[in-house]
Amino acid sequence: MTDRPGVPARELSDEELERQGVHAHAMRHWVFLHGTADQFRTHTERMLELEQEYLRRHPQRTWQGSGGDAAAPSRDDRIRDLVQTFSRAVTALLDEEPAPAAPAHRRDPEEAQAALLQRFAAAPGGRLHKLEAHQIARQLAPDNQLVARLYRQDPPLLQAEKDARVITEAGRAWLAAHPVPA
């Protein structure tokens, strides 16, 4: 996570504080998707420590540069946003059917694609949060390119809308032609 995890944020130089803070923010989604719960907790605590120290030293700025007229979200708002994102992902994981202990065979890529599109079709409005979509894809396919392949197909079967991923009409048509095996 950081080059020097034992150094408190208040003892870092401005340049090092900004470098570590930007790195921590950039790694946030990777740690959320691929790390353990303990790694996520540790990473989040360090990220907040770095950010709070940076904002204490430079109250007129944000990680993205000068704040301008827009009011920076409060610490409570940032924590609330992080908790809501984490809560949605945990709820989605708990709602999923448990996977069989030992899969009898590797899932065919077309079968995995159909299963993922089925999850989108069953979601309200055909949309899932991007983190939830990638988590489901990781469970369905051994590689992590399943969601990306659905964007790159011609016509695309999924499209991005801010933090959500939405099934397209072409995706619904493909799913109707390739039903998910029972």
Coordinates of N, CA, C and O in Angstrom, one line a residue:
M1 N 0.8 -1.2 0.0 CA 0.0 0.0 0.0 C 0.9 1.2 0.0 O 0.8 2.0 -0.9
T2 N 1.6 1.5 1.0 CA 2.5 2.6 1.1 C 4.0 2.1 1.2 O 4.2 1.0 1.6
D3 N 4.9 2.9 0.8 CA 6.3 2.5 0.8 C 6.8 2.4 2.3 O 7.6 1.6 2.6
R4 N 6.3 3.3 3.1 CA 6.7 3.3 4.5 C 5.4 3.3 5.4 O 5.0 4.3 5.9
P5 N 4.9 2.1 5.6 CA 3.6 2.0 6.3 C 3.7 2.4 7.8 O 2.6 2.8 8.4
G6 N 4.8 2.5 8.4 CA 4.9 2.8 9.8 C 5.0 4.3 10.1 O 5.0 4.7 11.2
V7 N 5.2 5.1 9.1 CA 5.4 6.6 9.2 C 4.0 7.3 9.3 O 3.2 7.2 8.4
P8 N 3.7 7.9 10.4 CA 2.5 8.6 10.6 C 2.4 9.7 9.5 O 3.4 10.3 9.1
A9 N 1.2 10.0 9.1 CA 1.0 11.0 8.0 C 1.5 12.4 8.4 O 2.0 13.1 7.6
R10 N 1.4 12.7 9.7 CA 1.8 14.1 10.1 C 3.3 14.3 10.0 O 3.8 15.4 10.0
E11 N 4.1 13.2 9.9 CA 5.5 13.3 9.8 C 6.1 13.3 8.4 O 7.2 13.4 8.2
L12 N 5.2 13.1 7.4 CA 5.6 13.0 6.0 C 5.7 14.5 5.4 O 5.0 15.4 5.9
S13 N 6.6 14.6 4.5 CA 6.7 15.9 3.8 C 5.5 16.1 2.9 O 4.7 15.1 2.6
D14 N 5.3 17.3 2.5 CA 4.1 17.6 1.6 C 4.1 16.7 0.4 O 3.1 16.2 0.0
E15 N 5.3 16.6 -0.3 CA 5.4 15.8 -1.5 C 5.1 14.4 -1.3 O 4.3 13.7 -2.0
E16 N 5.7 13.8 -0.2 CA 5.4 12.4 0.1 C 4.0 12.1 0.5 O 3.4 11.1 0.1
L17 N 3.4 13.1 1.3 CA 2.0 12.9 1.7 C 1.1 12.9 0.5 O 0.2 12.0 0.4
E18 N 1.3 13.8 -0.5 CA 0.5 13.8 -1.7 C 0.7 12.6 -2.5 O -0.2 12.0 -3.0
R19 N 2.0 12.2 -2.7 CA 2.3 11.0 -3.5 C 1.6 9.7 -2.9 O 0.9 9.0 -3.6
Q20 N 1.7 9.5 -1.6 CA 1.1 8.4 -1.0 C -0.4 8.5 -1.0 O -1.1 7.5 -1.2
G21 N -1.0 9.7 -0.8 CA -2.4 9.8 -0.8 C -3.0 9.5 -2.2 O -4.0 8.9 -2.3
V22 N -2.4 10.0 -3.2 CA -2.8 9.8 -4.6 C -2.8 8.3 -4.9 O -3.7 7.7 -5.5
H23 N -1.7 7.7 -4.5 CA -1.5 6.2 -4.7 C -2.6 5.4 -4.0 O -3.2 4.5 -4.5
A24 N -2.9 5.8 -2.7 CA -3.9 5.1 -1.9 C -5.3 5.3 -2.6 O -6.0 4.3 -2.6
H25 N -5.6 6.5 -3.1 CA -6.9 6.6 -3.7 C -7.0 5.8 -5.0 O -8.0 5.2 -5.3
A26 N -5.9 5.8 -5.8 CA -5.9 5.0 -7.0 C -6.0 3.5 -6.7 O -6.6 2.8 -7.5
M27 N -5.5 3.0 -5.6 CA -5.6 1.6 -5.3 C -6.9 1.2 -4.6 O -7.1 0.0 -4.4
R28 N -7.7 2.1 -4.3 CA -8.9 1.8 -3.5 C -9.8 0.7 -4.1 O -10.1 -0.3 -3.4
H29 N -10.1 0.8 -5.4 CA -11.0 -0.2 -6.0 C -10.3 -1.5 -6.2 O -10.9 -2.6 -6.0
W30 N -9.0 -1.5 -6.4 CA -8.3 -2.8 -6.6 C -8.3 -3.5 -5.2 O -8.6 -4.7 -5.2
V31 N -8.0 -2.8 -4.1 CA -8.0 -3.5 -2.8 C -9.4 -4.0 -2.5 O -9.6 -5.0 -2.0
F32 N -10.4 -3.2 -2.9 CA -11.8 -3.6 -2.6 C -12.2 -4.9 -3.4 O -12.8 -5.8 -2.8
L33 N -11.7 -5.0 -4.6 CA -12.1 -6.1 -5.4 C -11.2 -7.3 -5.2 O -11.7 -8.5 -5.2
H34 N -9.9 -7.1 -4.9 CA -9.0 -8.2 -4.9 C -8.4 -8.5 -3.5 O -7.8 -9.6 -3.3
G35 N -8.6 -7.6 -2.6 CA -8.0 -7.8 -1.2 C -8.9 -8.5 -0.3 O -10.0 -8.7 -0.5
T36 N -8.3 -8.8 0.9 CA -9.1 -9.4 2.0 C -9.8 -8.2 2.8 O -9.5 -7.0 2.6
A37 N -10.7 -8.6 3.6 CA -11.4 -7.6 4.4 C -10.5 -6.8 5.3 O -10.6 -5.6 5.5
D38 N -9.5 -7.5 5.9 CA -8.5 -6.9 6.7 C -7.6 -5.9 5.9 O -7.3 -4.8 6.3
Q39 N -7.2 -6.3 4.7 CA -6.4 -5.4 3.8 C -7.3 -4.2 3.5 O -6.8 -3.0 3.4
F40 N -8.6 -4.4 3.2 CA -9.4 -3.2 2.8 C -9.6 -2.3 4.0 O -9.5 -1.1 3.8
R41 N -9.7 -2.8 5.2 CA -9.9 -2.0 6.4 C -8.6 -1.2 6.6 O -8.6 0.0 6.8
T42 N -7.4 -1.9 6.6 CA -6.1 -1.2 6.8 C -5.9 -0.1 5.7 O -5.5 1.0 6.0
H43 N -6.2 -0.5 4.5 CA -6.0 0.5 3.4 C -6.9 1.7 3.5 O -6.4 2.8 3.4
T44 N -8.1 1.5 3.9 CA -9.1 2.6 4.1 C -8.6 3.5 5.2 O -8.7 4.7 5.1
E45 N -8.2 2.9 6.3 CA -7.7 3.7 7.5 C -6.5 4.5 7.1 O -6.5 5.7 7.4
R46 N -5.6 4.0 6.4 CA -4.4 4.7 5.9 C -4.8 5.8 4.9 O -4.3 6.9 5.0
M47 N -5.7 5.5 4.0 CA -6.1 6.5 3.0 C -6.8 7.7 3.7 O -6.5 8.8 3.4
L48 N -7.6 7.4 4.7 CA -8.3 8.5 5.4 C -7.3 9.3 6.2 O -7.4 10.5 6.3
E49 N -6.3 8.6 6.8 CA -5.3 9.3 7.6 C -4.5 10.3 6.7 O -4.3 11.4 7.1
L50 N -4.1 9.8 5.5 CA -3.4 10.6 4.6 C -4.2 11.8 4.1 O -3.8 12.9 4.1
E51 N -5.5 11.5 3.8 CA -6.3 12.6 3.3 C -6.6 13.6 4.3 O -6.6 14.8 4.0
Q52 N -6.9 13.2 5.6 CA -7.2 14.2 6.6 C -6.0 15.0 6.9 O -6.1 16.3 7.1
E53 N -4.8 14.5 6.9 CA -3.6 15.3 7.1 C -3.4 16.3 6.0 O -3.0 17.4 6.2
Y54 N -3.6 15.8 4.7 CA -3.4 16.7 3.6 C -4.4 17.9 3.7 O -4.1 19.0 3.4
L55 N -5.7 17.6 4.0 CA -6.7 18.6 4.1 C -6.5 19.5 5.3 O -6.8 20.7 5.2
R56 N -5.8 19.0 6.3 CA -5.5 19.8 7.5 C -4.4 20.9 7.1 O -4.5 22.0 7.4
R57 N -3.5 20.4 6.3 CA -2.4 21.3 5.8 C -2.9 22.3 4.7 O -2.4 23.4 4.6
H58 N -3.8 21.8 3.8 CA -4.2 22.5 2.7 C -5.7 22.6 2.6 O -6.3 21.9 1.8
P59 N -6.4 23.3 3.5 CA -7.9 23.2 3.6 C -8.6 23.7 2.3 O -9.7 23.4 2.1
Q60 N -7.9 24.5 1.5 CA -8.5 25.0 0.3 C -8.4 24.1 -0.9 O -8.9 24.4 -2.0
R61 N -7.8 22.9 -0.7 CA -7.5 22.0 -1.9 C -8.2 20.7 -1.6 O -8.6 20.3 -0.5
T62 N -8.3 19.9 -2.7 CA -8.7 18.5 -2.6 C -7.6 17.6 -3.3 O -6.7 18.2 -3.9
W63 N -7.8 16.3 -3.4 CA -6.8 15.5 -4.1 C -6.8 15.8 -5.5 O -5.9 15.6 -6.2
Q64 N -7.9 16.4 -6.0 CA -8.0 16.7 -7.5 C -7.5 18.1 -7.8 O -7.6 18.5 -8.9
G65 N -7.0 18.8 -6.8 CA -6.5 20.2 -7.1 C -7.3 21.2 -6.3 O -7.9 20.9 -5.3
S66 N -7.3 22.4 -6.7 CA -8.0 23.5 -6.0 C -9.5 23.2 -5.9 O -10.1 22.8 -6.9
G67 N -10.1 23.5 -4.8 CA -11.5 23.2 -4.6 C -12.5 24.1 -5.4 O -13.5 23.7 -5.8
G68 N -12.0 25.3 -5.7 CA -12.9 26.3 -6.4 C -14.1 26.6 -5.6 O -14.1 26.7 -4.4
D69 N -15.3 26.8 -6.3 CA -16.5 27.2 -5.6 C -17.2 26.0 -5.0 O -18.0 26.1 -4.1
A70 N -16.9 24.8 -5.5 CA -17.6 23.6 -5.0 C -17.1 23.3 -3.6 O -15.9 23.2 -3.3
A71 N -18.1 23.1 -2.7 CA -17.7 22.7 -1.3 C -17.3 21.2 -1.3 O -18.0 20.4 -1.9
A72 N -16.1 21.0 -0.7 CA -15.7 19.6 -0.6 C -16.6 18.8 0.4 O -17.1 19.4 1.3
P73 N -16.8 17.6 0.0 CA -17.7 16.8 0.9 C -17.1 16.7 2.3 O -15.8 16.6 2.4
S74 N -17.9 16.6 3.3 CA -17.4 16.5 4.7 C -16.8 15.1 4.9 O -17.1 14.2 4.1
R75 N -16.1 15.0 6.0 CA -15.5 13.7 6.4 C -16.7 12.7 6.6 O -16.6 11.5 6.1
D76 N -17.8 13.1 7.2 CA -18.9 12.2 7.4 C -19.5 11.8 6.1 O -19.9 10.6 5.9
D77 N -19.6 12.7 5.1 CA -20.2 12.3 3.8 C -19.3 11.3 3.1 O -19.8 10.4 2.5
R78 N -17.9 11.5 3.2 CA -17.0 10.6 2.5 C -17.1 9.2 3.2 O -17.1 8.2 2.5
I79 N -17.2 9.2 4.5 CA -17.3 7.9 5.2 C -18.6 7.2 4.8 O -18.7 6.1 4.5
R80 N -19.7 8.0 4.8 CA -21.0 7.5 4.5 C -21.0 6.9 3.1 O -21.5 5.8 2.8
D81 N -20.4 7.6 2.1 CA -20.3 7.1 0.7 C -19.5 5.8 0.7 O -20.0 4.8 0.0
L82 N -18.4 5.7 1.4 CA -17.6 4.5 1.4 C -18.4 3.3 2.0 O -18.4 2.2 1.5
V83 N -19.0 3.6 3.1 CA -19.8 2.5 3.8 C -21.0 2.1 2.9 O -21.2 0.9 2.8
Q84 N -21.6 3.0 2.2 CA -22.7 2.6 1.4 C -22.3 1.7 0.2 O -22.9 0.7 -0.1
T85 N -21.1 2.1 -0.4 CA -20.6 1.3 -1.5 C -20.2 -0.1 -1.0 O -20.5 -1.1 -1.6
F86 N -19.5 -0.2 0.2 CA -19.2 -1.4 0.7 C -20.4 -2.3 1.1 O -20.5 -3.5 0.8
S87 N -21.4 -1.6 1.7 CA -22.6 -2.3 2.1 C -23.4 -2.9 0.9 O -23.8 -4.1 1.0
R88 N -23.4 -2.2 -0.2 CA -24.1 -2.7 -1.4 C -23.4 -3.9 -1.9 O -24.0 -4.9 -2.3
A89 N -22.0 -3.9 -1.9 CA -21.3 -5.0 -2.4 C -21.4 -6.2 -1.5 O -21.6 -7.4 -2.0
V90 N -21.4 -6.0 -0.2 CA -21.6 -7.1 0.8 C -23.0 -7.7 0.6 O -23.1 -8.9 0.6
T91 N -24.0 -6.9 0.5 CA -25.4 -7.3 0.4 C -25.5 -8.2 -0.9 O -26.1 -9.2 -0.9
A92 N -24.9 -7.7 -2.0 CA -25.0 -8.5 -3.2 C -24.3 -9.8 -3.1 O -24.8 -10.9 -3.5
L93 N -23.2 -9.9 -2.4 CA -22.5 -11.2 -2.1 C -23.3 -12.1 -1.3 O -23.4 -13.3 -1.5
L94 N -24.0 -11.6 -0.2 CA -24.8 -12.4 0.6 C -26.0 -12.9 -0.1 O -26.5 -14.0 0.3
D95 N -26.6 -12.2 -1.0 CA -27.8 -12.6 -1.7 C -27.5 -13.6 -2.8 O -28.4 -14.3 -3.3
E96 N -26.2 -13.8 -3.1 CA -25.9 -14.8 -4.2 C -26.0 -16.2 -3.7 O -25.9 -16.5 -2.5
E97 N -26.3 -17.1 -4.6 CA -26.4 -18.5 -4.3 C -24.9 -19.0 -4.0 O -24.0 -18.6 -4.7
P98 N -24.7 -19.8 -3.0 CA -23.4 -20.3 -2.7 C -23.0 -21.2 -3.9 O -23.8 -22.0 -4.4
A99 N -21.7 -21.1 -4.3 CA -21.2 -21.9 -5.3 C -21.0 -23.3 -4.8 O -20.7 -23.6 -3.6
P100 N -21.1 -24.3 -5.7 CA -20.9 -25.7 -5.3 C -19.4 -25.8 -4.8 O -18.5 -25.1 -5.3
A101 N -19.2 -26.8 -3.9 CA -17.9 -26.9 -3.3 C -16.8 -27.2 -4.3 O -15.7 -26.7 -4.3
A102 N -17.1 -28.1 -5.2 CA -16.1 -28.5 -6.3 C -16.8 -28.5 -7.6 O -17.6 -29.4 -7.9
P103 N -16.6 -27.5 -8.4 CA -17.2 -27.5 -9.7 C -16.9 -28.8 -10.6 O -15.7 -29.2 -10.6
A104 N -17.9 -29.3 -11.2 CA -17.7 -30.5 -12.0 C -16.9 -30.3 -13.2 O -16.2 -31.1 -13.7
H105 N -17.0 -29.1 -13.8 CA -16.3 -28.7 -15.0 C -16.1 -27.2 -15.0 O -16.7 -26.4 -14.3
R106 N -15.1 -26.8 -15.8 CA -14.9 -25.4 -16.0 C -16.1 -24.8 -16.9 O -16.5 -25.4 -17.8
R107 N -16.6 -23.7 -16.5 CA -17.7 -23.0 -17.2 C -17.2 -22.6 -18.6 O -16.2 -22.0 -18.8
D108 N -18.0 -23.0 -19.6 CA -17.8 -22.5 -20.9 C -17.9 -21.0 -21.0 O -18.8 -20.4 -20.3
P109 N -17.0 -20.3 -21.8 CA -17.1 -18.9 -21.8 C -18.5 -18.3 -22.2 O -18.9 -17.3 -21.7
E110 N -19.1 -19.0 -23.2 CA -20.4 -18.5 -23.6 C -21.4 -18.7 -22.5 O -22.3 -17.9 -22.3
E111 N -21.3 -19.8 -21.8 CA -22.2 -20.1 -20.6 C -22.0 -19.0 -19.5 O -23.0 -18.5 -18.9
A112 N -20.7 -18.6 -19.3 CA -20.4 -17.6 -18.3 C -21.0 -16.3 -18.7 O -21.6 -15.5 -17.9
Q113 N -20.9 -15.9 -20.0 CA -21.4 -14.7 -20.5 C -22.9 -14.7 -20.4 O -23.5 -13.7 -20.0
A114 N -23.6 -15.8 -20.7 CA -25.0 -15.9 -20.6 C -25.5 -15.7 -19.1 O -26.4 -15.0 -18.8
A115 N -24.7 -16.3 -18.2 CA -25.1 -16.2 -16.8 C -24.9 -14.8 -16.3 O -25.8 -14.3 -15.5
L116 N -23.9 -14.1 -16.7 CA -23.7 -12.7 -16.3 C -24.8 -11.8 -16.9 O -25.4 -11.0 -16.2
L117 N -25.1 -12.0 -18.2 CA -26.1 -11.2 -18.8 C -27.5 -11.5 -18.1 O -28.3 -10.6 -18.0
Q118 N -27.7 -12.7 -17.7 CA -28.9 -13.1 -17.0 C -29.0 -12.3 -15.7 O -30.1 -11.8 -15.3
R119 N -27.9 -12.1 -15.0 CA -27.9 -11.3 -13.7 C -28.3 -9.9 -14.0 O -29.0 -9.2 -13.3
F120 N -27.8 -9.3 -15.1 CA -28.1 -8.0 -15.5 C -29.6 -7.9 -15.9 O -30.3 -6.9 -15.5
A121 N -30.1 -8.8 -16.6 CA -31.5 -8.8 -17.0 C -32.4 -8.9 -15.8 O -33.5 -8.3 -15.8
A122 N -32.0 -9.6 -14.8 CA -32.8 -9.7 -13.6 C -32.7 -8.5 -12.7 O -33.6 -8.4 -11.8
A123 N -31.7 -7.7 -12.8 CA -31.5 -6.5 -11.9 C -32.5 -5.4 -12.3 O -32.9 -5.3 -13.5
P124 N -32.9 -4.6 -11.3 CA -33.8 -3.5 -11.6 C -33.3 -2.6 -12.7 O -32.1 -2.1 -12.6
G125 N -34.0 -2.4 -13.8 CA -33.6 -1.5 -14.8 C -32.4 -2.1 -15.7 O -31.9 -1.4 -16.5
G126 N -32.1 -3.3 -15.5 CA -31.0 -4.0 -16.2 C -29.7 -3.4 -15.8 O -28.7 -3.5 -16.6
R127 N -29.5 -2.8 -14.6 CA -28.3 -2.2 -14.2 C -27.7 -2.8 -12.9 O -28.5 -3.1 -12.0
L128 N -26.4 -2.8 -12.9 CA -25.7 -3.2 -11.6 C -24.6 -2.3 -11.4 O -24.0 -1.7 -12.4
H129 N -24.2 -2.1 -10.2 CA -23.0 -1.2 -9.9 C -21.8 -1.9 -10.5 O -21.7 -3.2 -10.5
K130 N -20.8 -1.1 -11.0 CA -19.7 -1.7 -11.7 C -18.9 -2.7 -10.8 O -18.4 -3.7 -11.3
L131 N -18.8 -2.4 -9.5 CA -18.0 -3.3 -8.6 C -18.7 -4.6 -8.5 O -18.1 -5.7 -8.5
E132 N -20.1 -4.6 -8.4 CA -20.9 -5.8 -8.3 C -20.8 -6.6 -9.5 O -20.6 -7.8 -9.5
A133 N -20.8 -5.9 -10.7 CA -20.7 -6.6 -12.0 C -19.4 -7.4 -12.1 O -19.3 -8.5 -12.5
H134 N -18.3 -6.7 -11.7 CA -17.0 -7.4 -11.8 C -16.8 -8.5 -10.8 O -16.2 -9.5 -11.1
Q135 N -17.4 -8.4 -9.6 CA -17.4 -9.4 -8.6 C -18.1 -10.7 -9.1 O -17.7 -11.8 -9.0
I136 N -19.3 -10.5 -9.7 CA -20.1 -11.6 -10.3 C -19.3 -12.2 -11.4 O -19.2 -13.5 -11.5
A137 N -18.7 -11.4 -12.3 CA -17.9 -11.9 -13.4 C -16.7 -12.8 -12.9 O -16.4 -13.8 -13.5
R138 N -16.1 -12.4 -11.8 CA -14.9 -13.1 -11.3 C -15.4 -14.5 -10.8 O -14.6 -15.5 -10.8
Q139 N -16.6 -14.6 -10.3 CA -17.1 -15.9 -9.9 C -17.5 -16.8 -11.0 O -17.6 -18.0 -10.9
L140 N -17.9 -16.2 -12.2 CA -18.4 -17.0 -13.3 C -17.3 -17.4 -14.2 O -17.4 -18.5 -14.9
A141 N -16.2 -16.7 -14.3 CA -15.2 -17.0 -15.3 C -13.8 -16.9 -14.6 O -13.6 -16.1 -13.8
P142 N -12.9 -17.8 -15.1 CA -11.5 -17.8 -14.5 C -10.7 -16.6 -14.8 O -9.9 -16.2 -14.0
D143 N -11.0 -15.9 -15.9 CA -10.2 -14.7 -16.2 C -11.1 -13.5 -15.8 O -12.2 -13.6 -15.5
N144 N -10.4 -12.3 -15.8 CA -11.1 -11.1 -15.4 C -11.6 -10.2 -16.5 O -11.8 -9.1 -16.3
Q145 N -11.7 -10.8 -17.7 CA -12.0 -10.0 -18.9 C -13.5 -10.2 -19.4 O -13.8 -9.7 -20.4
L146 N -14.3 -10.9 -18.6 CA -15.6 -11.2 -19.0 C -16.4 -9.9 -19.3 O -17.1 -9.7 -20.3
V147 N -16.4 -8.9 -18.3 CA -17.2 -7.7 -18.5 C -16.6 -6.9 -19.6 O -17.4 -6.4 -20.5
A148 N -15.3 -6.8 -19.7 CA -14.7 -6.0 -20.8 C -15.1 -6.6 -22.2 O -15.3 -5.8 -23.1
R149 N -15.1 -7.9 -22.3 CA -15.5 -8.5 -23.6 C -16.9 -8.1 -24.0 O -17.2 -7.9 -25.2
L150 N -17.8 -7.9 -23.0 CA -19.2 -7.5 -23.3 C -19.3 -6.1 -23.8 O -20.2 -5.8 -24.6
Y151 N -18.4 -5.2 -23.4 CA -18.3 -3.9 -23.9 C -17.8 -3.8 -25.4 O -18.2 -3.0 -26.2
R152 N -16.8 -4.6 -25.6 CA -16.1 -4.6 -26.9 C -16.8 -5.3 -28.0 O -16.4 -5.1 -29.2
Q153 N -17.7 -6.1 -27.7 CA -18.4 -6.8 -28.8 C -19.2 -5.8 -29.7 O -19.5 -4.7 -29.3
D154 N -19.4 -6.2 -30.9 CA -20.1 -5.4 -31.9 C -21.4 -6.1 -32.3 O -21.3 -7.1 -33.0
P155 N -22.5 -5.6 -31.9 CA -22.8 -4.5 -31.0 C -22.5 -4.8 -29.5 O -22.5 -6.0 -29.1
P156 N -22.2 -3.8 -28.7 CA -21.9 -4.0 -27.3 C -23.1 -4.6 -26.6 O -24.3 -4.2 -26.8
L157 N -22.9 -5.6 -25.7 CA -23.9 -6.2 -24.9 C -24.2 -5.5 -23.6 O -25.2 -5.6 -22.9
L158 N -23.1 -4.7 -23.1 CA -23.2 -3.9 -21.9 C -22.7 -2.5 -22.3 O -21.9 -2.3 -23.2
Q159 N -23.2 -1.5 -21.5 CA -22.7 -0.1 -21.6 C -22.6 0.5 -20.2 O -23.2 0.0 -19.3
A160 N -21.7 1.5 -20.1 CA -21.4 2.1 -18.9 C -22.2 3.4 -18.7 O -22.4 4.1 -19.7
E161 N -22.8 3.5 -17.6 CA -23.5 4.8 -17.2 C -23.1 5.2 -15.8 O -23.6 4.7 -14.8
K162 N -22.0 6.1 -15.8 CA -21.4 6.5 -14.5 C -20.9 5.3 -13.8 O -20.1 4.5 -14.3
D163 N -21.3 5.0 -12.6 CA -20.8 3.9 -11.8 C -21.6 2.6 -12.0 O -21.4 1.6 -11.4
A164 N -22.6 2.7 -12.9 CA -23.4 1.5 -13.2 C -23.1 0.9 -14.5 O -22.5 1.6 -15.4
R165 N -23.4 -0.4 -14.7 CA -23.2 -1.1 -16.0 C -24.6 -1.6 -16.3 O -25.3 -2.1 -15.5
V166 N -25.0 -1.4 -17.6 CA -26.4 -1.6 -18.0 C -26.4 -2.5 -19.2 O -25.6 -2.4 -20.2
I167 N -27.3 -3.5 -19.2 CA -27.5 -4.4 -20.4 C -28.1 -3.6 -21.5 O -29.1 -2.8 -21.3
T168 N -27.6 -3.8 -22.7 CA -28.2 -3.1 -23.9 C -29.3 -4.0 -24.5 O -29.5 -5.2 -24.2
E169 N -30.0 -3.4 -25.5 CA -31.0 -4.2 -26.2 C -30.3 -5.4 -27.0 O -30.9 -6.5 -27.0
A170 N -29.1 -5.1 -27.5 CA -28.4 -6.2 -28.1 C -28.0 -7.3 -27.1 O -28.1 -8.5 -27.5
G171 N -27.8 -6.9 -25.9 CA -27.5 -7.9 -24.8 C -28.7 -8.7 -24.5 O -28.6 -9.9 -24.3
R172 N -29.8 -8.1 -24.5 CA -31.1 -8.8 -24.2 C -31.4 -9.8 -25.4 O -31.8 -10.9 -25.1
A173 N -31.2 -9.3 -26.6 CA -31.4 -10.2 -27.8 C -30.5 -11.4 -27.8 O -30.9 -12.5 -28.0
W174 N -29.2 -11.1 -27.4 CA -28.2 -12.2 -27.4 C -28.6 -13.2 -26.3 O -28.5 -14.4 -26.5
L175 N -29.1 -12.7 -25.1 CA -29.5 -13.6 -24.0 C -30.7 -14.4 -24.4 O -30.7 -15.6 -24.1
A176 N -31.6 -13.8 -25.2 CA -32.8 -14.6 -25.6 C -32.4 -15.7 -26.6 O -33.0 -16.8 -26.5
A177 N -31.3 -15.5 -27.3 CA -30.9 -16.5 -28.3 C -30.0 -17.6 -27.6 O -29.7 -18.6 -28.2
H178 N -29.4 -17.2 -26.4 CA -28.5 -18.1 -25.7 C -28.9 -18.2 -24.3 O -28.3 -17.6 -23.4
P179 N -30.0 -19.0 -24.0 CA -30.5 -19.1 -22.6 C -29.4 -19.7 -21.7 O -28.6 -20.5 -22.1
V180 N -29.5 -19.3 -20.4 CA -28.7 -19.9 -19.4 C -29.1 -21.3 -19.1 O -30.3 -21.6 -18.8
P181 N -28.1 -22.3 -19.1 CA -28.5 -23.7 -18.8 C -28.9 -23.8 -17.3 O -28.4 -23.1 -16.5
A182 N -29.9 -24.7 -17.1 CA -30.4 -24.8 -15.7 C -29.4 -25.5 -14.8 O -28.5 -26.0 -15.0

